[in-house]
Structures are given as structure tokens and as C-alpha cells.
PDB file of C-alpha atoms in Angstrom:
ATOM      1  CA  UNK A1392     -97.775  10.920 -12.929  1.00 51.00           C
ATOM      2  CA  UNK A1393     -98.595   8.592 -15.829  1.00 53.00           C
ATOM      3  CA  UNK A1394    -100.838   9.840 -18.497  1.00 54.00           C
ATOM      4  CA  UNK A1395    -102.691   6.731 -19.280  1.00 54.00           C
ATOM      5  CA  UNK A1396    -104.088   7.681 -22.666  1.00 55.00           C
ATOM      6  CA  UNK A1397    -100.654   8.224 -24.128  1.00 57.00           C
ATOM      7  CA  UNK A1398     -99.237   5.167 -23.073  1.00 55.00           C
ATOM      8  CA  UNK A1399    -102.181   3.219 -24.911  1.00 56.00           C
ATOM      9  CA  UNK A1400    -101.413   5.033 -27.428  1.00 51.00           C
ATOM     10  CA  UNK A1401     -97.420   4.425 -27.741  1.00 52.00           C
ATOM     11  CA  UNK A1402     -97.725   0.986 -26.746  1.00 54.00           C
ATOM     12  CA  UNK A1403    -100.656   0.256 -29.932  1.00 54.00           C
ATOM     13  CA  UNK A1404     -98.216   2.592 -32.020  1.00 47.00           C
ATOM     14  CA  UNK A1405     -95.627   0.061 -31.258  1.00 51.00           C
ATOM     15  CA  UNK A1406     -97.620  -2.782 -31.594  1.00 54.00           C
ATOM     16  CA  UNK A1407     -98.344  -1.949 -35.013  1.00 52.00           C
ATOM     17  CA  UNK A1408     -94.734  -1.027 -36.484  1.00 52.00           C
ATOM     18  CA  UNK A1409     -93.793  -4.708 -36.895  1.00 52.00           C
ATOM     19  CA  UNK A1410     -97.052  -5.639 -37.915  1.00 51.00           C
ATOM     20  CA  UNK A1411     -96.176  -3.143 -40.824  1.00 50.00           C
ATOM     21  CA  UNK A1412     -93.038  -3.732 -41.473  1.00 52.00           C
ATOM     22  CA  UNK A1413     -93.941  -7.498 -41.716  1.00 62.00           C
ATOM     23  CA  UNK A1414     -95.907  -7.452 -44.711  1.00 78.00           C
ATOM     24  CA  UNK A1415     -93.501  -8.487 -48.079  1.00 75.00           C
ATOM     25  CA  UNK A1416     -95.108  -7.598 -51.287  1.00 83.00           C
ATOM     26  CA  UNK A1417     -95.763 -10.769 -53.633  1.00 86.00           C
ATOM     27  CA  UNK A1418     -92.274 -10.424 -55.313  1.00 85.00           C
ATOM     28  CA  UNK A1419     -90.604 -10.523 -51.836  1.00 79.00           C
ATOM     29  CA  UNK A1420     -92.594 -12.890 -50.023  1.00 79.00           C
ATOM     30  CA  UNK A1421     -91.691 -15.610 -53.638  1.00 82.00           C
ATOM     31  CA  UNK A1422     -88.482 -14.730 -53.052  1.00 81.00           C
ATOM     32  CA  UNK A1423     -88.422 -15.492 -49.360  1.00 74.00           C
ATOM     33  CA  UNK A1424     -90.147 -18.718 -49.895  1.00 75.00           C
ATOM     34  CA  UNK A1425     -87.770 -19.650 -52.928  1.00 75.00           C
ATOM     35  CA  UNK A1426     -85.371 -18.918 -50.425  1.00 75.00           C
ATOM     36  CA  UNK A1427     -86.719 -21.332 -47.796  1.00 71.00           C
ATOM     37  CA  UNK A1428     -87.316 -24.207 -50.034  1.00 66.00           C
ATOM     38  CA  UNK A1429     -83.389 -23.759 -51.142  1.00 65.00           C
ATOM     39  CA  UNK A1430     -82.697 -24.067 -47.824  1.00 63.00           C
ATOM     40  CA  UNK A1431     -84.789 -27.033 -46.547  1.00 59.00           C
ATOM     41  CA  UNK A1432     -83.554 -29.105 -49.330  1.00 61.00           C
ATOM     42  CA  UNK A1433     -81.740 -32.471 -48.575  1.00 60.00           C
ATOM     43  CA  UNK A1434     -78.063 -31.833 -49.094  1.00 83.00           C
ATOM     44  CA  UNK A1435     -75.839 -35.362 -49.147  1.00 87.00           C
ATOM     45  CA  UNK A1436     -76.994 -37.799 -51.521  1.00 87.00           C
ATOM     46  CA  UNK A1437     -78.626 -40.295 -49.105  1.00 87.00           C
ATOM     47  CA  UNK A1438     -81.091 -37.331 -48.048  1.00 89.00           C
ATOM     48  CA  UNK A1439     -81.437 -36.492 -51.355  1.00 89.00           C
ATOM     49  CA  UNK A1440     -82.546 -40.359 -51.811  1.00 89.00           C
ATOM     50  CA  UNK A1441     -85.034 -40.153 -48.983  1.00 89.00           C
ATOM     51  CA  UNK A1442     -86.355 -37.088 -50.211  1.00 90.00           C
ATOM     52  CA  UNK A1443     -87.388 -38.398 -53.353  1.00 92.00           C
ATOM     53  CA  UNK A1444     -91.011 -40.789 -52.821  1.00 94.00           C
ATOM     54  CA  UNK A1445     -90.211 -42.380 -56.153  1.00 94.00           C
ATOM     55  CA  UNK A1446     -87.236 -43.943 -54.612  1.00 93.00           C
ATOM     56  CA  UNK A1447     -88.308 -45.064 -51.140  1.00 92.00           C
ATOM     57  CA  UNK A1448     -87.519 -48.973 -52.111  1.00 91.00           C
ATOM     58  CA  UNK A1449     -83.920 -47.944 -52.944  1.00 91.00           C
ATOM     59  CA  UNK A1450     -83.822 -46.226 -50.158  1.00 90.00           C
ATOM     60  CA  UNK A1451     -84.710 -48.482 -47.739  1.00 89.00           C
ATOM     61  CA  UNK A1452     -82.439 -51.366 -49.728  1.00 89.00           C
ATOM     62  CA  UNK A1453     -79.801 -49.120 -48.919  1.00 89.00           C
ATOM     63  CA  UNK A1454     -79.940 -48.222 -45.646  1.00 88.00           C
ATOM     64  CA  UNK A1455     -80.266 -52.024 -44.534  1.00 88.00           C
ATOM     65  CA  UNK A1456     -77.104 -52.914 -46.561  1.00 88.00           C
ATOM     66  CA  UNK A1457     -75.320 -50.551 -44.535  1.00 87.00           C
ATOM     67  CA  UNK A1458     -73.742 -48.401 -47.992  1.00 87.00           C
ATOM     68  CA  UNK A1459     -75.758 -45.434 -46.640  1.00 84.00           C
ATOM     69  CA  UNK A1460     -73.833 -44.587 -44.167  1.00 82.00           C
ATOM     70  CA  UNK A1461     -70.858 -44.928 -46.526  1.00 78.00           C
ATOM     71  CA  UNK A1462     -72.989 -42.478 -48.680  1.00 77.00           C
ATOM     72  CA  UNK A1463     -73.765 -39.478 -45.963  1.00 74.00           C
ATOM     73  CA  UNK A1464     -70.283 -38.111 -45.605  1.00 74.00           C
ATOM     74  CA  UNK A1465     -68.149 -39.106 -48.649  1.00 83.00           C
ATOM     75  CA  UNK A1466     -67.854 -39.179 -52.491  1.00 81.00           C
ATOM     76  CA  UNK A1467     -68.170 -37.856 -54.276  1.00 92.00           C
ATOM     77  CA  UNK A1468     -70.405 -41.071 -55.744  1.00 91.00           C
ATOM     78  CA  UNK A1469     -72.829 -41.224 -58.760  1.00 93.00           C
ATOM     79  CA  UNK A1470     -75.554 -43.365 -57.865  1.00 92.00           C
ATOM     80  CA  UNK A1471     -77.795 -45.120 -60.256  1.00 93.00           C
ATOM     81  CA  UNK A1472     -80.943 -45.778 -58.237  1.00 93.00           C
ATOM     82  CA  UNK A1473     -83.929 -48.160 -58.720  1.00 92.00           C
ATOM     83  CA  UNK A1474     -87.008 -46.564 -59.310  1.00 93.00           C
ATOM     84  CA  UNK A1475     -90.441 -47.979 -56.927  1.00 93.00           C
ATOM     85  CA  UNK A1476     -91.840 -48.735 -60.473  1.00 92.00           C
ATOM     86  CA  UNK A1477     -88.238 -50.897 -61.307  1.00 90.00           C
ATOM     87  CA  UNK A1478     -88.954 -52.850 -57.619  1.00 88.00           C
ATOM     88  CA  UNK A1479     -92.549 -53.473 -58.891  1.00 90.00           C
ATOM     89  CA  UNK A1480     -91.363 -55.177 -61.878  1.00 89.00           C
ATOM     90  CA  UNK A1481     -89.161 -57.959 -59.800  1.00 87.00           C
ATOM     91  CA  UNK A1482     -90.869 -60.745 -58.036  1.00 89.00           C
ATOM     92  CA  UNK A1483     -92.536 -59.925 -55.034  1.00 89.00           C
ATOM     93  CA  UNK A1484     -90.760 -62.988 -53.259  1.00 91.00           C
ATOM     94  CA  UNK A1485     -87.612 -61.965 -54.571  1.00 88.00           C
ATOM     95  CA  UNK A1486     -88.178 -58.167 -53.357  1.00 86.00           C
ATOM     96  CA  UNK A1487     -89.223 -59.754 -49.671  1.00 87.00           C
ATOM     97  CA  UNK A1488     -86.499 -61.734 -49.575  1.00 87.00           C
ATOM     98  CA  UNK A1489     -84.016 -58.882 -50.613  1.00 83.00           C
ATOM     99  CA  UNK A1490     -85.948 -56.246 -47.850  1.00 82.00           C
ATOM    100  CA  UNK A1491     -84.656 -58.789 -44.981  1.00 82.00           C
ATOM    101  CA  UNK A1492     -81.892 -57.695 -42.769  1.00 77.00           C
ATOM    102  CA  UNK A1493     -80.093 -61.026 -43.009  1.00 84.00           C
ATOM    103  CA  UNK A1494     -79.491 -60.410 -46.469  1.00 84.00           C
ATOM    104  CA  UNK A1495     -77.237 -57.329 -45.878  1.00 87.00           C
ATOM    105  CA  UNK A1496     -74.467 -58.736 -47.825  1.00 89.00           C
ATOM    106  CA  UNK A1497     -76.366 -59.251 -50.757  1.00 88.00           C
ATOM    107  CA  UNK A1498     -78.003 -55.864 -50.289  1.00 87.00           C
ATOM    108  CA  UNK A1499     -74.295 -54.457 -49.858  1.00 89.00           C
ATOM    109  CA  UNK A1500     -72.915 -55.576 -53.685  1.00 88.00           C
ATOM    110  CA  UNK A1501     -76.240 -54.478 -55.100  1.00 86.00           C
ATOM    111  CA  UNK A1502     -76.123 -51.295 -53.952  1.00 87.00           C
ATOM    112  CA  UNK A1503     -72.679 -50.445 -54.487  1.00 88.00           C
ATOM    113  CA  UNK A1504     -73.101 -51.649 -57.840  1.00 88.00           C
ATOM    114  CA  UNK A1505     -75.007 -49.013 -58.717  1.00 90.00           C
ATOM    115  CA  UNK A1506     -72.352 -46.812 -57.415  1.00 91.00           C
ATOM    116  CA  UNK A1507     -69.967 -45.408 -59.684  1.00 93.00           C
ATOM    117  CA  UNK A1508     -66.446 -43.010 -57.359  1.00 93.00           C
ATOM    118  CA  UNK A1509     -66.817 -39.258 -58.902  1.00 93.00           C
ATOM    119  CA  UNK A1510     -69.335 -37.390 -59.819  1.00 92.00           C
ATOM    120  CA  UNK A1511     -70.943 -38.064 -63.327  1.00 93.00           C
ATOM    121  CA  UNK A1512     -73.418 -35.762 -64.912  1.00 93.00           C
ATOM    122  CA  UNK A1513     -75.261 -37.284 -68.031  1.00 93.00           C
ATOM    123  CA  UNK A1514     -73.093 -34.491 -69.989  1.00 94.00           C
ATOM    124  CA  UNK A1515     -69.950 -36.816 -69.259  1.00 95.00           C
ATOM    125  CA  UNK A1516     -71.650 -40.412 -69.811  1.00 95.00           C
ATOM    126  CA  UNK A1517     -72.759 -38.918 -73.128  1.00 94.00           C
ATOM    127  CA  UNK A1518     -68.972 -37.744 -73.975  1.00 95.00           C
ATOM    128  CA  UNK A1519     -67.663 -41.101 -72.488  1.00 95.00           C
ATOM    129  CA  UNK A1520     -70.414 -42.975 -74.889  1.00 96.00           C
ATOM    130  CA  UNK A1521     -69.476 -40.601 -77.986  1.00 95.00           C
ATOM    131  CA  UNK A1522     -65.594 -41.298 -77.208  1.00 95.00           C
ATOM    132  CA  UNK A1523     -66.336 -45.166 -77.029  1.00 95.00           C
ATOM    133  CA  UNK A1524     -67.633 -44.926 -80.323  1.00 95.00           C
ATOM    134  CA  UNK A1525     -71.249 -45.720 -78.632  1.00 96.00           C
ATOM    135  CA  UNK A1526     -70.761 -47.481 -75.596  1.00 96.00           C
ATOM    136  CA  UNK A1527     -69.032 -46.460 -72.781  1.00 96.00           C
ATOM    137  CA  UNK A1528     -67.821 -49.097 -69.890  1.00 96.00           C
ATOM    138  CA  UNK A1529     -68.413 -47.374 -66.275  1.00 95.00           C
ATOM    139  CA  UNK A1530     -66.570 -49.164 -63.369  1.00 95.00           C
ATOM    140  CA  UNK A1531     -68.631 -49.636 -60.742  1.00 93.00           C
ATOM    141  CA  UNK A1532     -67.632 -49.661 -57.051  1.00 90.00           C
ATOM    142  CA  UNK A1533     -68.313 -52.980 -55.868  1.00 89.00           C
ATOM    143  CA  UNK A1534     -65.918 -53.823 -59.645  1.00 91.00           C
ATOM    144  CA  UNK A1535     -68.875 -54.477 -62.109  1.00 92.00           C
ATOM    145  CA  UNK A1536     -68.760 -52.738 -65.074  1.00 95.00           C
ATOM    146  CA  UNK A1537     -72.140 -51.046 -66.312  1.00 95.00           C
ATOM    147  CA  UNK A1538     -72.354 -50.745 -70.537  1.00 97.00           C
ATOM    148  CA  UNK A1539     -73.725 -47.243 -71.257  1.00 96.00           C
ATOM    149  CA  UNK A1540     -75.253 -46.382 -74.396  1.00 96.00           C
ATOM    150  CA  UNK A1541     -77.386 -44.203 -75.827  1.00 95.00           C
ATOM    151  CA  UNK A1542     -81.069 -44.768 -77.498  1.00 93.00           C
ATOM    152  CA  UNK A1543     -82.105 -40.998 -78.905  1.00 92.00           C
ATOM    153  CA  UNK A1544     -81.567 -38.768 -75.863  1.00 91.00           C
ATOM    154  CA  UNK A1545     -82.123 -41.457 -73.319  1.00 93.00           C
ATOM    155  CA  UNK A1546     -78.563 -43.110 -71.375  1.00 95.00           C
ATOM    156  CA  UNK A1547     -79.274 -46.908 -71.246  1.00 95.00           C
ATOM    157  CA  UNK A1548     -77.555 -48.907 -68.864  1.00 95.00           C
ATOM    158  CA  UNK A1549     -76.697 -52.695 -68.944  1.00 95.00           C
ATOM    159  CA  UNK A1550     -75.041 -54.995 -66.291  1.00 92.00           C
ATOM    160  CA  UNK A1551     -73.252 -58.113 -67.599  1.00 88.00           C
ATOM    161  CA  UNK A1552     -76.315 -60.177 -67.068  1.00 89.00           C
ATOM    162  CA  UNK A1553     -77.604 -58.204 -70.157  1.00 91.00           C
ATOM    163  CA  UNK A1554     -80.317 -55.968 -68.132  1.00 90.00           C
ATOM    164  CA  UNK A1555     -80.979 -52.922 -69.176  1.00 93.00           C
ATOM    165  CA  UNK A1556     -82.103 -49.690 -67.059  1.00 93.00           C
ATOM    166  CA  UNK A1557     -83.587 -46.469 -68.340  1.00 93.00           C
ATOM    167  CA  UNK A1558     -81.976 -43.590 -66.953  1.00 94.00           C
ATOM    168  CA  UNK A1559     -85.189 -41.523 -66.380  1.00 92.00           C
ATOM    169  CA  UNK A1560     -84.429 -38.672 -64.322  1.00 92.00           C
ATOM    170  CA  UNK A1561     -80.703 -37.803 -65.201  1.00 87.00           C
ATOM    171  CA  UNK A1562     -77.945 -35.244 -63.005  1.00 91.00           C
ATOM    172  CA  UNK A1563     -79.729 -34.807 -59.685  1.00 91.00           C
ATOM    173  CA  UNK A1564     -77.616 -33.313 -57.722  1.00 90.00           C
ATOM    174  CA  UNK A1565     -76.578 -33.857 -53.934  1.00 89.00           C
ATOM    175  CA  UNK A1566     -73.634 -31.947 -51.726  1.00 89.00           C
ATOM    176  CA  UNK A1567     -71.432 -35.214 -52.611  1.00 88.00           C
ATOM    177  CA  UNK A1568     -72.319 -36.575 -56.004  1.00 89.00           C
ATOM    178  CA  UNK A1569     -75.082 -37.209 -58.612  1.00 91.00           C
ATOM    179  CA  UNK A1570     -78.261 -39.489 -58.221  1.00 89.00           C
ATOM    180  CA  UNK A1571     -79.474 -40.780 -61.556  1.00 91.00           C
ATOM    181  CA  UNK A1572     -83.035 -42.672 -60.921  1.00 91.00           C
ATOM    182  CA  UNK A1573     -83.260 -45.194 -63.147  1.00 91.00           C
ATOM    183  CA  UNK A1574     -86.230 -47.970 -64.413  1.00 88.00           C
ATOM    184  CA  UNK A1575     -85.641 -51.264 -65.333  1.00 84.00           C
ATOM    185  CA  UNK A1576     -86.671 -52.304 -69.112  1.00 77.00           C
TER     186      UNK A1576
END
């Protein structure tokens, strides 16, 4: 009734065909991993802050002062972030004291200093700076003000304590605004 052989044979046959049709040549299996990566990438701006290792201090400053949660679904927000290597620079008592939880109103004004409503790419801080005649005043969100200038091609930043921040990674871009890393001088 059955014929054994041929139904060894069918089922390998079959067995093969997606093994076959599997296979991507190089310019299709780039393409399907370029595709992947796209994919996998963090999309709101507070993923897009965890993401990054070189911000993992901001990150964590943010989440206990509660403004990341503000940050997942709204904006859009352009966020000027501390770089690890900006943290480094502060005292380390300072930096302990800041990373406790019962400092979350502190944390709070920090953070949303750094946080600018609308998205700005480093395109419009340079127009803003070249309208301004070379500065450009930036309202923040907790109601500083942040000086921008400009030293060659780099945006500096200044608070009205007269510090100064690098921008050193500018117009990174998240599904609700622009993160602009940034290192203290």
C-alpha cells in the first residue's frame, strides 16, 4: 500500500526546500540584518538614553527624579544629557549624594533643566546662535535659560552659574525629540 522508498524520498525532498530557500546571498542577508538593527533600536528618548552606555549616570539621575516617565510618552523634548565622563568630573560625594532617592526634588530641576519643549537639531541652535548675533538664550523647562554659543563647529552651553558644557555628540534622534550628550568643561 505504501511504497516506503518514495516517501523517504518526498519527505527529504521536502526537508530540503526550506533549507534552500533559506540561504540569502551576502547582499540580502546585510540587508536583513540592517533591517533588524533598525528595528531593535530604542524609539522614545528615555530608551534612547538607556541605550547609550556613555550615558548610564544620566540615566539613572533621571529615572530617580521621576522626569523619565514624563520623557517616555511626550515631547517632543530636546535633552541635553551629562556624559559618564561629565559625572566623573563632579565630586564623588556630591555625585553620591545626588544618586539618593531622597534627593528626587533636586534630581527633578536638574534634569528638567537640561530639557528644552520642541525638538532642536544643532542645525536650529546654530541659526538661533547666528540670529543672536552669537549667542542664543534657550529656555529651559524647569525656566533656566541655557547661553548657547558657538566655538568653531562645536555648540557650547552655559547655565547662569557660568558652566560650560561641550555638546559632543549633537541631533540624536528619538520617536519624541533630540538627545544632545554633552561634557562638562
Amino acid at each position: 500500500m505504501f511504497n516506503t522508498p518514495k516517501i523517504i524520498l518526498a519527505s527529504t525532498l521536502l526537508a530540503m526546500v526550506p533549507a534552500c530557500s533559506s540561504e540569502l546571498s551576502k547582499e540580502e542577508q546585510e540587508i536583513l540584518d540592517a533591517r533588524i538593527a533598525e528595528d531593535t533600536k530604542p524609539t522614545n528618548m528615555i530608551a534612547v538614553l538607556q541605550d547609550d552606555p556613555d550615558l548610564s549616570t544620566a540615566s539613572i539621575l533621571v529615572g530617580l527624579s521621576g522626569v523619565g516617565a514624563e520623557l517616555q510618552d511626550n515631547g517632543p523634548f530636546t535633552a541635553f544629557a551629562a556624559t559618564n565622563d561629565a559625572f566623573n568630573k563632579m565630586d564623588a560625594k556630591r555625585l553620591s549624594e545626588l544618586l539618593s532617592v531622597d534627593n528626587k526634588e533636586e534630581l527633578e530641576t536638574i534634569a528638567k533643566f537640561g530639557l528644552v519643549k520642541g525638538s532642536m537639531t544643532s542645525a536650529d541652535i546654530g541659526k538661533a546662535i547666528a540670529g543672536g548675533g552669537g549667542s542664543a538664550s534657550i529656555t529651559t523647562v524647569q525656566g533656566g535659560v541655557i547661553k548657547a554659543t558657538m566655538d568653531g563647529d562645536t555648540i557650547i552651553l552655559q547655565d547662569g552659574a557660568g558652566n560650560k558644557a561641550n555638546v559632543t555628540q549633537a541631533d540624536v534622534k528619538s520617536s519624541n525629540g533630540t538627545l544632545s550628550p554633552v561634557s562638562i568643561q
